């Protein structure tokens, strides 16, 4: 009989490196640093989840699920994975589902996947191939900012 260890999903927590690049954190009155995945960066792997409690800007290529308060997908960025954020602004390419209270697809956006949101704006020139669904309960699209395994250990 052969036993294999169950591979656990990898989680990457993004910690802001530059506190001079400030952006507002919705609802708290406190300004948070913006975390950036630069144009020269690529994040790849199996079952990767990136969590950011503040604002995240992706300018590079990432193959992972993203959970953050605010997400900006830059014009040259490529995201392959699901997105969950309070606010999502897409200028680049996304292949995967988007869950967000407020989602904006800018003219250069190319999205292939379903969008579930409270408000969705698709600007002229944006490309969207998928279905959209309006949600009324913010909890349906809320990002999971804490690692569930960490929470289980803290309370269990």
mmCIF file of C-alpha atoms in Angstrom, residues 2-145:
data_model
loop_
_atom_site.group_PDB
_atom_site.id
_atom_site.type_symbol
_atom_site.label_atom_id
_atom_site.label_comp_id
_atom_site.label_asym_id
_atom_site.label_seq_id
_atom_site.Cartn_x
_atom_site.Cartn_y
_atom_site.Cartn_z
ATOM 1 C CA UNK A 2 1.395 3.390 -0.976
ATOM 2 C CA UNK A 3 0.650 6.546 0.993
ATOM 3 C CA UNK A 4 1.102 9.986 -0.435
ATOM 4 C CA UNK A 5 1.081 13.211 1.439
ATOM 5 C CA UNK A 6 -1.760 15.429 0.366
ATOM 6 C CA UNK A 7 -0.293 18.475 -1.311
ATOM 7 C CA UNK A 8 -1.481 21.586 0.450
ATOM 8 C CA UNK A 9 -2.301 24.694 -1.555
ATOM 9 C CA UNK A 10 0.477 27.244 -1.478
ATOM 10 C CA UNK A 11 -0.387 30.701 -0.175
ATOM 11 C CA UNK A 12 1.663 33.788 -0.839
ATOM 12 C CA UNK A 13 1.011 36.778 1.394
ATOM 13 C CA UNK A 14 2.098 40.015 -0.223
ATOM 14 C CA UNK A 15 3.654 42.469 2.215
ATOM 15 C CA UNK A 16 3.940 46.103 1.097
ATOM 16 C CA UNK A 17 7.573 46.990 0.497
ATOM 17 C CA UNK A 18 7.210 50.701 -0.172
ATOM 18 C CA UNK A 19 5.093 52.660 2.264
ATOM 19 C CA UNK A 20 5.616 55.840 0.231
ATOM 20 C CA UNK A 21 3.280 54.564 -2.512
ATOM 21 C CA UNK A 22 0.051 55.173 -0.652
ATOM 22 C CA UNK A 23 -3.463 54.457 -1.762
ATOM 23 C CA UNK A 24 -6.701 54.759 0.181
ATOM 24 C CA UNK A 25 -7.998 51.708 1.995
ATOM 25 C CA UNK A 26 -11.769 51.679 1.554
ATOM 26 C CA UNK A 27 -13.808 52.443 4.625
ATOM 27 C CA UNK A 28 -11.074 52.627 7.259
ATOM 28 C CA UNK A 29 -9.913 56.222 6.931
ATOM 29 C CA UNK A 30 -6.359 54.807 7.022
ATOM 30 C CA UNK A 31 -4.074 54.931 4.000
ATOM 31 C CA UNK A 32 -2.393 51.642 3.137
ATOM 32 C CA UNK A 33 0.705 50.997 1.056
ATOM 33 C CA UNK A 34 0.205 49.604 -2.436
ATOM 34 C CA UNK A 35 1.838 46.250 -3.143
ATOM 35 C CA UNK A 36 3.120 45.788 -6.695
ATOM 36 C CA UNK A 37 3.881 42.754 -8.834
ATOM 37 C CA UNK A 38 6.152 44.423 -11.388
ATOM 38 C CA UNK A 39 6.369 44.034 -15.170
ATOM 39 C CA UNK A 40 9.548 41.993 -14.791
ATOM 40 C CA UNK A 41 7.893 39.532 -12.368
ATOM 41 C CA UNK A 42 6.078 36.291 -13.025
ATOM 42 C CA UNK A 43 4.380 34.119 -10.390
ATOM 43 C CA UNK A 44 3.494 30.568 -11.409
ATOM 44 C CA UNK A 45 2.722 27.270 -9.739
ATOM 45 C CA UNK A 46 -0.074 24.936 -8.760
ATOM 46 C CA UNK A 47 -2.778 25.976 -6.313
ATOM 47 C CA UNK A 48 -1.243 29.363 -5.478
ATOM 48 C CA UNK A 49 -3.333 32.012 -3.732
ATOM 49 C CA UNK A 50 -2.057 35.570 -3.277
ATOM 50 C CA UNK A 51 -3.703 37.513 -0.431
ATOM 51 C CA UNK A 52 -3.236 41.237 0.164
ATOM 52 C CA UNK A 53 -5.089 43.149 2.882
ATOM 53 C CA UNK A 54 -4.567 46.430 1.056
ATOM 54 C CA UNK A 55 -4.183 47.545 -2.534
ATOM 55 C CA UNK A 56 -2.430 45.323 -5.084
ATOM 56 C CA UNK A 57 -1.263 46.371 -8.547
ATOM 57 C CA UNK A 58 -0.305 43.629 -10.996
ATOM 58 C CA UNK A 59 1.884 44.744 -13.895
ATOM 59 C CA UNK A 60 3.480 41.359 -14.645
ATOM 60 C CA UNK A 61 2.252 37.818 -15.286
ATOM 61 C CA UNK A 62 0.614 35.802 -12.549
ATOM 62 C CA UNK A 63 -0.957 32.350 -12.541
ATOM 63 C CA UNK A 64 -2.710 32.369 -9.177
ATOM 64 C CA UNK A 65 -5.936 33.237 -7.430
ATOM 65 C CA UNK A 66 -5.945 36.781 -6.038
ATOM 66 C CA UNK A 67 -7.761 37.989 -2.905
ATOM 67 C CA UNK A 68 -7.319 41.629 -1.905
ATOM 68 C CA UNK A 69 -9.150 44.777 -0.891
ATOM 69 C CA UNK A 70 -8.362 46.658 -4.096
ATOM 70 C CA UNK A 71 -6.851 45.243 -7.297
ATOM 71 C CA UNK A 72 -5.550 47.004 -10.388
ATOM 72 C CA UNK A 73 -4.566 44.790 -13.330
ATOM 73 C CA UNK A 74 -2.142 46.949 -15.340
ATOM 74 C CA UNK A 75 -2.275 47.362 -19.110
ATOM 75 C CA UNK A 76 0.589 44.895 -19.748
ATOM 76 C CA UNK A 77 -0.466 42.443 -17.013
ATOM 77 C CA UNK A 78 -1.716 38.899 -17.568
ATOM 78 C CA UNK A 79 -3.685 37.195 -14.780
ATOM 79 C CA UNK A 80 -4.644 33.516 -15.071
ATOM 80 C CA UNK A 81 -6.768 32.702 -12.046
ATOM 81 C CA UNK A 82 -9.784 33.858 -10.124
ATOM 82 C CA UNK A 83 -9.994 37.313 -8.563
ATOM 83 C CA UNK A 84 -11.873 38.356 -5.423
ATOM 84 C CA UNK A 85 -11.603 41.995 -4.320
ATOM 85 C CA UNK A 86 -13.834 44.800 -3.122
ATOM 86 C CA UNK A 87 -12.737 46.944 -6.070
ATOM 87 C CA UNK A 88 -11.314 45.525 -9.319
ATOM 88 C CA UNK A 89 -10.007 47.731 -12.141
ATOM 89 C CA UNK A 90 -8.802 45.866 -15.231
ATOM 90 C CA UNK A 91 -6.603 47.460 -17.901
ATOM 91 C CA UNK A 92 -4.840 44.236 -18.997
ATOM 92 C CA UNK A 93 -5.751 40.569 -19.501
ATOM 93 C CA UNK A 94 -7.650 38.323 -17.098
ATOM 94 C CA UNK A 95 -8.549 34.703 -17.705
ATOM 95 C CA UNK A 96 -10.717 33.537 -14.817
ATOM 96 C CA UNK A 97 -13.702 34.515 -12.704
ATOM 97 C CA UNK A 98 -13.915 37.961 -11.120
ATOM 98 C CA UNK A 99 -15.822 38.524 -7.871
ATOM 99 C CA UNK A 100 -16.013 42.120 -6.695
ATOM 100 C CA UNK A 101 -18.311 44.718 -5.238
ATOM 101 C CA UNK A 102 -17.182 47.209 -7.914
ATOM 102 C CA UNK A 103 -15.635 46.002 -11.185
ATOM 103 C CA UNK A 104 -14.458 48.291 -13.995
ATOM 104 C CA UNK A 105 -13.173 47.031 -17.351
ATOM 105 C CA UNK A 106 -11.196 49.852 -18.962
ATOM 106 C CA UNK A 107 -10.849 50.210 -22.784
ATOM 107 C CA UNK A 108 -7.675 48.078 -22.976
ATOM 108 C CA UNK A 109 -9.131 45.256 -20.814
ATOM 109 C CA UNK A 110 -9.460 41.711 -22.157
ATOM 110 C CA UNK A 111 -11.441 39.470 -19.810
ATOM 111 C CA UNK A 112 -12.365 35.846 -20.417
ATOM 112 C CA UNK A 113 -14.437 34.545 -17.515
ATOM 113 C CA UNK A 114 -17.570 35.200 -15.505
ATOM 114 C CA UNK A 115 -18.027 38.345 -13.426
ATOM 115 C CA UNK A 116 -20.126 38.455 -10.251
ATOM 116 C CA UNK A 117 -20.453 41.992 -8.894
ATOM 117 C CA UNK A 118 -22.674 44.569 -7.270
ATOM 118 C CA UNK A 119 -21.699 47.090 -9.945
ATOM 119 C CA UNK A 120 -20.031 46.428 -13.300
ATOM 120 C CA UNK A 121 -18.761 49.066 -15.711
ATOM 121 C CA UNK A 122 -17.532 48.014 -19.157
ATOM 122 C CA UNK A 123 -15.950 50.937 -20.955
ATOM 123 C CA UNK A 124 -16.045 51.203 -24.739
ATOM 124 C CA UNK A 125 -13.206 49.181 -26.268
ATOM 125 C CA UNK A 126 -13.009 46.599 -23.471
ATOM 126 C CA UNK A 127 -13.315 42.934 -24.459
ATOM 127 C CA UNK A 128 -15.435 40.676 -22.229
ATOM 128 C CA UNK A 129 -16.186 37.029 -23.027
ATOM 129 C CA UNK A 130 -18.217 35.476 -20.241
ATOM 130 C CA UNK A 131 -21.362 35.920 -18.206
ATOM 131 C CA UNK A 132 -22.102 38.603 -15.667
ATOM 132 C CA UNK A 133 -24.290 38.251 -12.617
ATOM 133 C CA UNK A 134 -25.416 41.056 -10.347
ATOM 134 C CA UNK A 135 -25.228 40.194 -6.660
ATOM 135 C CA UNK A 136 -27.098 42.013 -3.922
ATOM 136 C CA UNK A 137 -25.273 40.594 -0.913
ATOM 137 C CA UNK A 138 -21.706 41.924 -0.565
ATOM 138 C CA UNK A 139 -20.692 38.754 1.307
ATOM 139 C CA UNK A 140 -21.108 36.756 -1.931
ATOM 140 C CA UNK A 141 -18.187 38.578 -3.531
ATOM 141 C CA UNK A 142 -16.079 39.449 -0.471
ATOM 142 C CA UNK A 143 -12.390 38.529 -0.745
ATOM 143 C CA UNK A 144 -10.957 36.038 1.739
ATOM 144 C CA UNK A 145 -8.073 38.102 3.095
#
